[in-house]
Amino acid sequence: MSEQPGASEEREVHTPVGSRRTFFRRMTRAAAGLIGLGLAIPLAGYVISPALRRRAQSWVEVGELDALPEGEPTQLEYVTVARDGYMEAKSQKAVWAVKHPDGAVTVFAPLCTHLGCGYHWDTTDRRFKCPCHGSVYDVTGEVLAGPAPRALDRLPTKIEGGRLLVMYKEFKSGLSRSIEL
Ligand code: FES
């Protein structure tokens, strides 16, 4: 039997179903891969950025050692300047410092370890007190009462030329041990 003219041509132009399916499967995988990559890069940045930020911490001067009363917690305020390219952001911070008889100084981060409220020193009771949920700490930062899960967080300090320098850090609240943010 003789073939109709053009019949073989028609057969040749058909795309085999299997190869089309393979093509679409590969395209779908490639698209999924690109979407995954698009999500993974910002996520990696989110995970890594605290570590990079941590590296940028530096010492700040918070006051003269001689100006600190011995054994009496003192709130020291200072201004930090964060630079990001040509942008500059100033923020006011405060820490609590306690000078010991030997001249050493303990500096506490200013936030309650329960949920991060600012606390104050009660000069009459000689206790640090948090107004939010009633946590109470002694002069060494140990918890005396309330829901605070750990002692006040301590900051690294050093004394240079009679000036007190602090490395400011922030910590996760609500945990039984200090974990830096
Ligand atoms: S935040 Fe201080 S007691 Fe809750």
PDB file of C-alpha atoms in Angstrom, residues 59-154:
ATOM      1  CA  TRP A  59      33.140  50.216  73.689  1.00  0.00           C
ATOM      2  CA  VAL A  60      31.323  53.359  74.745  1.00  0.00           C
ATOM      3  CA  GLU A  61      32.290  55.742  77.495  1.00  0.00           C
ATOM      4  CA  VAL A  62      29.540  56.106  80.090  1.00  0.00           C
ATOM      5  CA  GLY A  63      31.148  58.303  82.747  1.00  0.00           C
ATOM      6  CA  GLU A  64      33.971  59.056  85.152  1.00  0.00           C
ATOM      7  CA  LEU A  65      34.826  56.404  87.714  1.00  0.00           C
ATOM      8  CA  ASP A  66      35.317  59.025  90.450  1.00  0.00           C
ATOM      9  CA  ALA A  67      31.770  60.305  89.929  1.00  0.00           C
ATOM     10  CA  LEU A  68      30.242  56.944  90.885  1.00  0.00           C
ATOM     11  CA  PRO A  69      29.171  56.577  94.521  1.00  0.00           C
ATOM     12  CA  GLU A  70      30.430  53.419  96.173  1.00  0.00           C
ATOM     13  CA  GLY A  71      27.815  50.664  96.642  1.00  0.00           C
ATOM     14  CA  GLU A  72      24.965  52.785  95.275  1.00  0.00           C
ATOM     15  CA  PRO A  73      23.537  51.768  91.871  1.00  0.00           C
ATOM     16  CA  THR A  74      23.659  54.676  89.461  1.00  0.00           C
ATOM     17  CA  GLN A  75      21.915  55.016  86.158  1.00  0.00           C
ATOM     18  CA  LEU A  76      24.294  56.227  83.466  1.00  0.00           C
ATOM     19  CA  GLU A  77      22.888  57.587  80.241  1.00  0.00           C
ATOM     20  CA  TYR A  78      24.717  58.033  76.997  1.00  0.00           C
ATOM     21  CA  VAL A  79      24.033  58.522  73.295  1.00  0.00           C
ATOM     22  CA  THR A  80      25.115  56.065  70.619  1.00  0.00           C
ATOM     23  CA  VAL A  81      25.451  56.842  66.948  1.00  0.00           C
ATOM     24  CA  ALA A  82      24.823  54.011  64.483  1.00  0.00           C
ATOM     25  CA  ARG A  83      26.025  54.599  60.922  1.00  0.00           C
ATOM     26  CA  ASP A  84      24.638  52.733  57.936  1.00  0.00           C
ATOM     27  CA  GLY A  85      26.220  54.107  54.786  1.00  0.00           C
ATOM     28  CA  TYR A  86      25.487  57.839  54.784  1.00  0.00           C
ATOM     29  CA  MET A  87      22.617  57.435  57.302  1.00  0.00           C
ATOM     30  CA  GLU A  88      23.224  58.234  60.951  1.00  0.00           C
ATOM     31  CA  ALA A  89      20.861  57.237  63.753  1.00  0.00           C
ATOM     32  CA  LYS A  90      21.312  58.486  67.313  1.00  0.00           C
ATOM     33  CA  SER A  91      19.767  56.640  70.217  1.00  0.00           C
ATOM     34  CA  GLN A  92      19.811  57.245  73.924  1.00  0.00           C
ATOM     35  CA  LYS A  93      20.724  54.325  76.133  1.00  0.00           C
ATOM     36  CA  ALA A  94      21.128  53.810  79.855  1.00  0.00           C
ATOM     37  CA  VAL A  95      22.842  51.215  82.027  1.00  0.00           C
ATOM     38  CA  TRP A  96      23.020  50.657  85.777  1.00  0.00           C
ATOM     39  CA  ALA A  97      26.471  50.751  87.358  1.00  0.00           C
ATOM     40  CA  VAL A  98      27.526  49.696  90.858  1.00  0.00           C
ATOM     41  CA  LYS A  99      31.013  50.621  92.100  1.00  0.00           C
ATOM     42  CA  HIS A 100      32.568  48.238  94.610  1.00  0.00           C
ATOM     43  CA  PRO A 101      34.949  49.150  97.477  1.00  0.00           C
ATOM     44  CA  ASP A 102      37.928  47.835  95.480  1.00  0.00           C
ATOM     45  CA  GLY A 103      37.119  50.207  92.602  1.00  0.00           C
ATOM     46  CA  ALA A 104      35.733  47.497  90.308  1.00  0.00           C
ATOM     47  CA  VAL A 105      32.398  48.264  88.654  1.00  0.00           C
ATOM     48  CA  THR A 106      29.497  45.984  87.756  1.00  0.00           C
ATOM     49  CA  VAL A 107      27.268  47.240  84.979  1.00  0.00           C
ATOM     50  CA  PHE A 108      23.807  45.798  84.383  1.00  0.00           C
ATOM     51  CA  ALA A 109      21.851  45.876  81.134  1.00  0.00           C
ATOM     52  CA  PRO A 110      18.855  48.151  81.690  1.00  0.00           C
ATOM     53  CA  LEU A 111      16.071  45.677  80.888  1.00  0.00           C
ATOM     54  CA  CYS A 112      14.246  43.291  83.215  1.00  0.00           C
ATOM     55  CA  THR A 113      14.956  39.687  82.300  1.00  0.00           C
ATOM     56  CA  HIS A 114      11.270  38.762  82.475  1.00  0.00           C
ATOM     57  CA  LEU A 115       9.829  40.608  79.477  1.00  0.00           C
ATOM     58  CA  GLY A 116      12.231  43.480  78.971  1.00  0.00           C
ATOM     59  CA  CYS A 117      10.697  46.421  80.872  1.00  0.00           C
ATOM     60  CA  GLY A 118      12.977  49.094  82.278  1.00  0.00           C
ATOM     61  CA  TYR A 119      13.520  48.728  86.023  1.00  0.00           C
ATOM     62  CA  HIS A 120      14.660  51.248  88.648  1.00  0.00           C
ATOM     63  CA  TRP A 121      16.627  51.321  91.883  1.00  0.00           C
ATOM     64  CA  ASP A 122      14.533  51.815  95.013  1.00  0.00           C
ATOM     65  CA  THR A 123      16.875  53.701  97.357  1.00  0.00           C
ATOM     66  CA  THR A 124      14.696  53.035 100.418  1.00  0.00           C
ATOM     67  CA  ASP A 125      14.344  49.269  99.980  1.00  0.00           C
ATOM     68  CA  ARG A 126      17.757  48.993  98.311  1.00  0.00           C
ATOM     69  CA  ARG A 127      16.308  46.804  95.594  1.00  0.00           C
ATOM     70  CA  PHE A 128      16.000  46.992  91.826  1.00  0.00           C
ATOM     71  CA  LYS A 129      12.277  46.873  91.036  1.00  0.00           C
ATOM     72  CA  CYS A 130      10.461  46.292  87.785  1.00  0.00           C
ATOM     73  CA  PRO A 131       7.105  48.089  87.532  1.00  0.00           C
ATOM     74  CA  CYS A 132       5.619  45.721  84.943  1.00  0.00           C
ATOM     75  CA  HIS A 133       5.072  42.449  86.829  1.00  0.00           C
ATOM     76  CA  GLY A 134       6.816  43.029  90.125  1.00  0.00           C
ATOM     77  CA  SER A 135      10.217  41.407  89.693  1.00  0.00           C
ATOM     78  CA  VAL A 136      12.706  42.435  92.387  1.00  0.00           C
ATOM     79  CA  TYR A 137      16.502  42.093  92.275  1.00  0.00           C
ATOM     80  CA  ASP A 138      19.150  42.759  94.912  1.00  0.00           C
ATOM     81  CA  VAL A 139      22.160  45.034  94.417  1.00  0.00           C
ATOM     82  CA  THR A 140      24.127  42.166  92.851  1.00  0.00           C
ATOM     83  CA  GLY A 141      21.357  41.610  90.312  1.00  0.00           C
ATOM     84  CA  GLU A 142      20.057  38.356  91.817  1.00  0.00           C
ATOM     85  CA  VAL A 143      16.300  37.756  91.676  1.00  0.00           C
ATOM     86  CA  LEU A 144      14.505  38.177  95.011  1.00  0.00           C
ATOM     87  CA  ALA A 145      10.889  38.068  93.862  1.00  0.00           C
ATOM     88  CA  GLY A 146       8.572  38.077  90.869  1.00  0.00           C
ATOM     89  CA  PRO A 147       8.561  36.206  87.576  1.00  0.00           C
ATOM     90  CA  ALA A 148      12.079  37.142  86.384  1.00  0.00           C
ATOM     91  CA  PRO A 149      13.682  33.873  85.220  1.00  0.00           C
ATOM     92  CA  ARG A 150      17.313  34.937  85.803  1.00  0.00           C
ATOM     93  CA  ALA A 151      19.520  37.578  87.378  1.00  0.00           C
ATOM     94  CA  LEU A 152      20.066  40.929  85.675  1.00  0.00           C
ATOM     95  CA  ASP A 153      22.323  40.674  82.634  1.00  0.00           C
ATOM     96  CA  ARG A 154      25.836  42.035  83.096  1.00  0.00           C
TER      97      ARG A 154
END
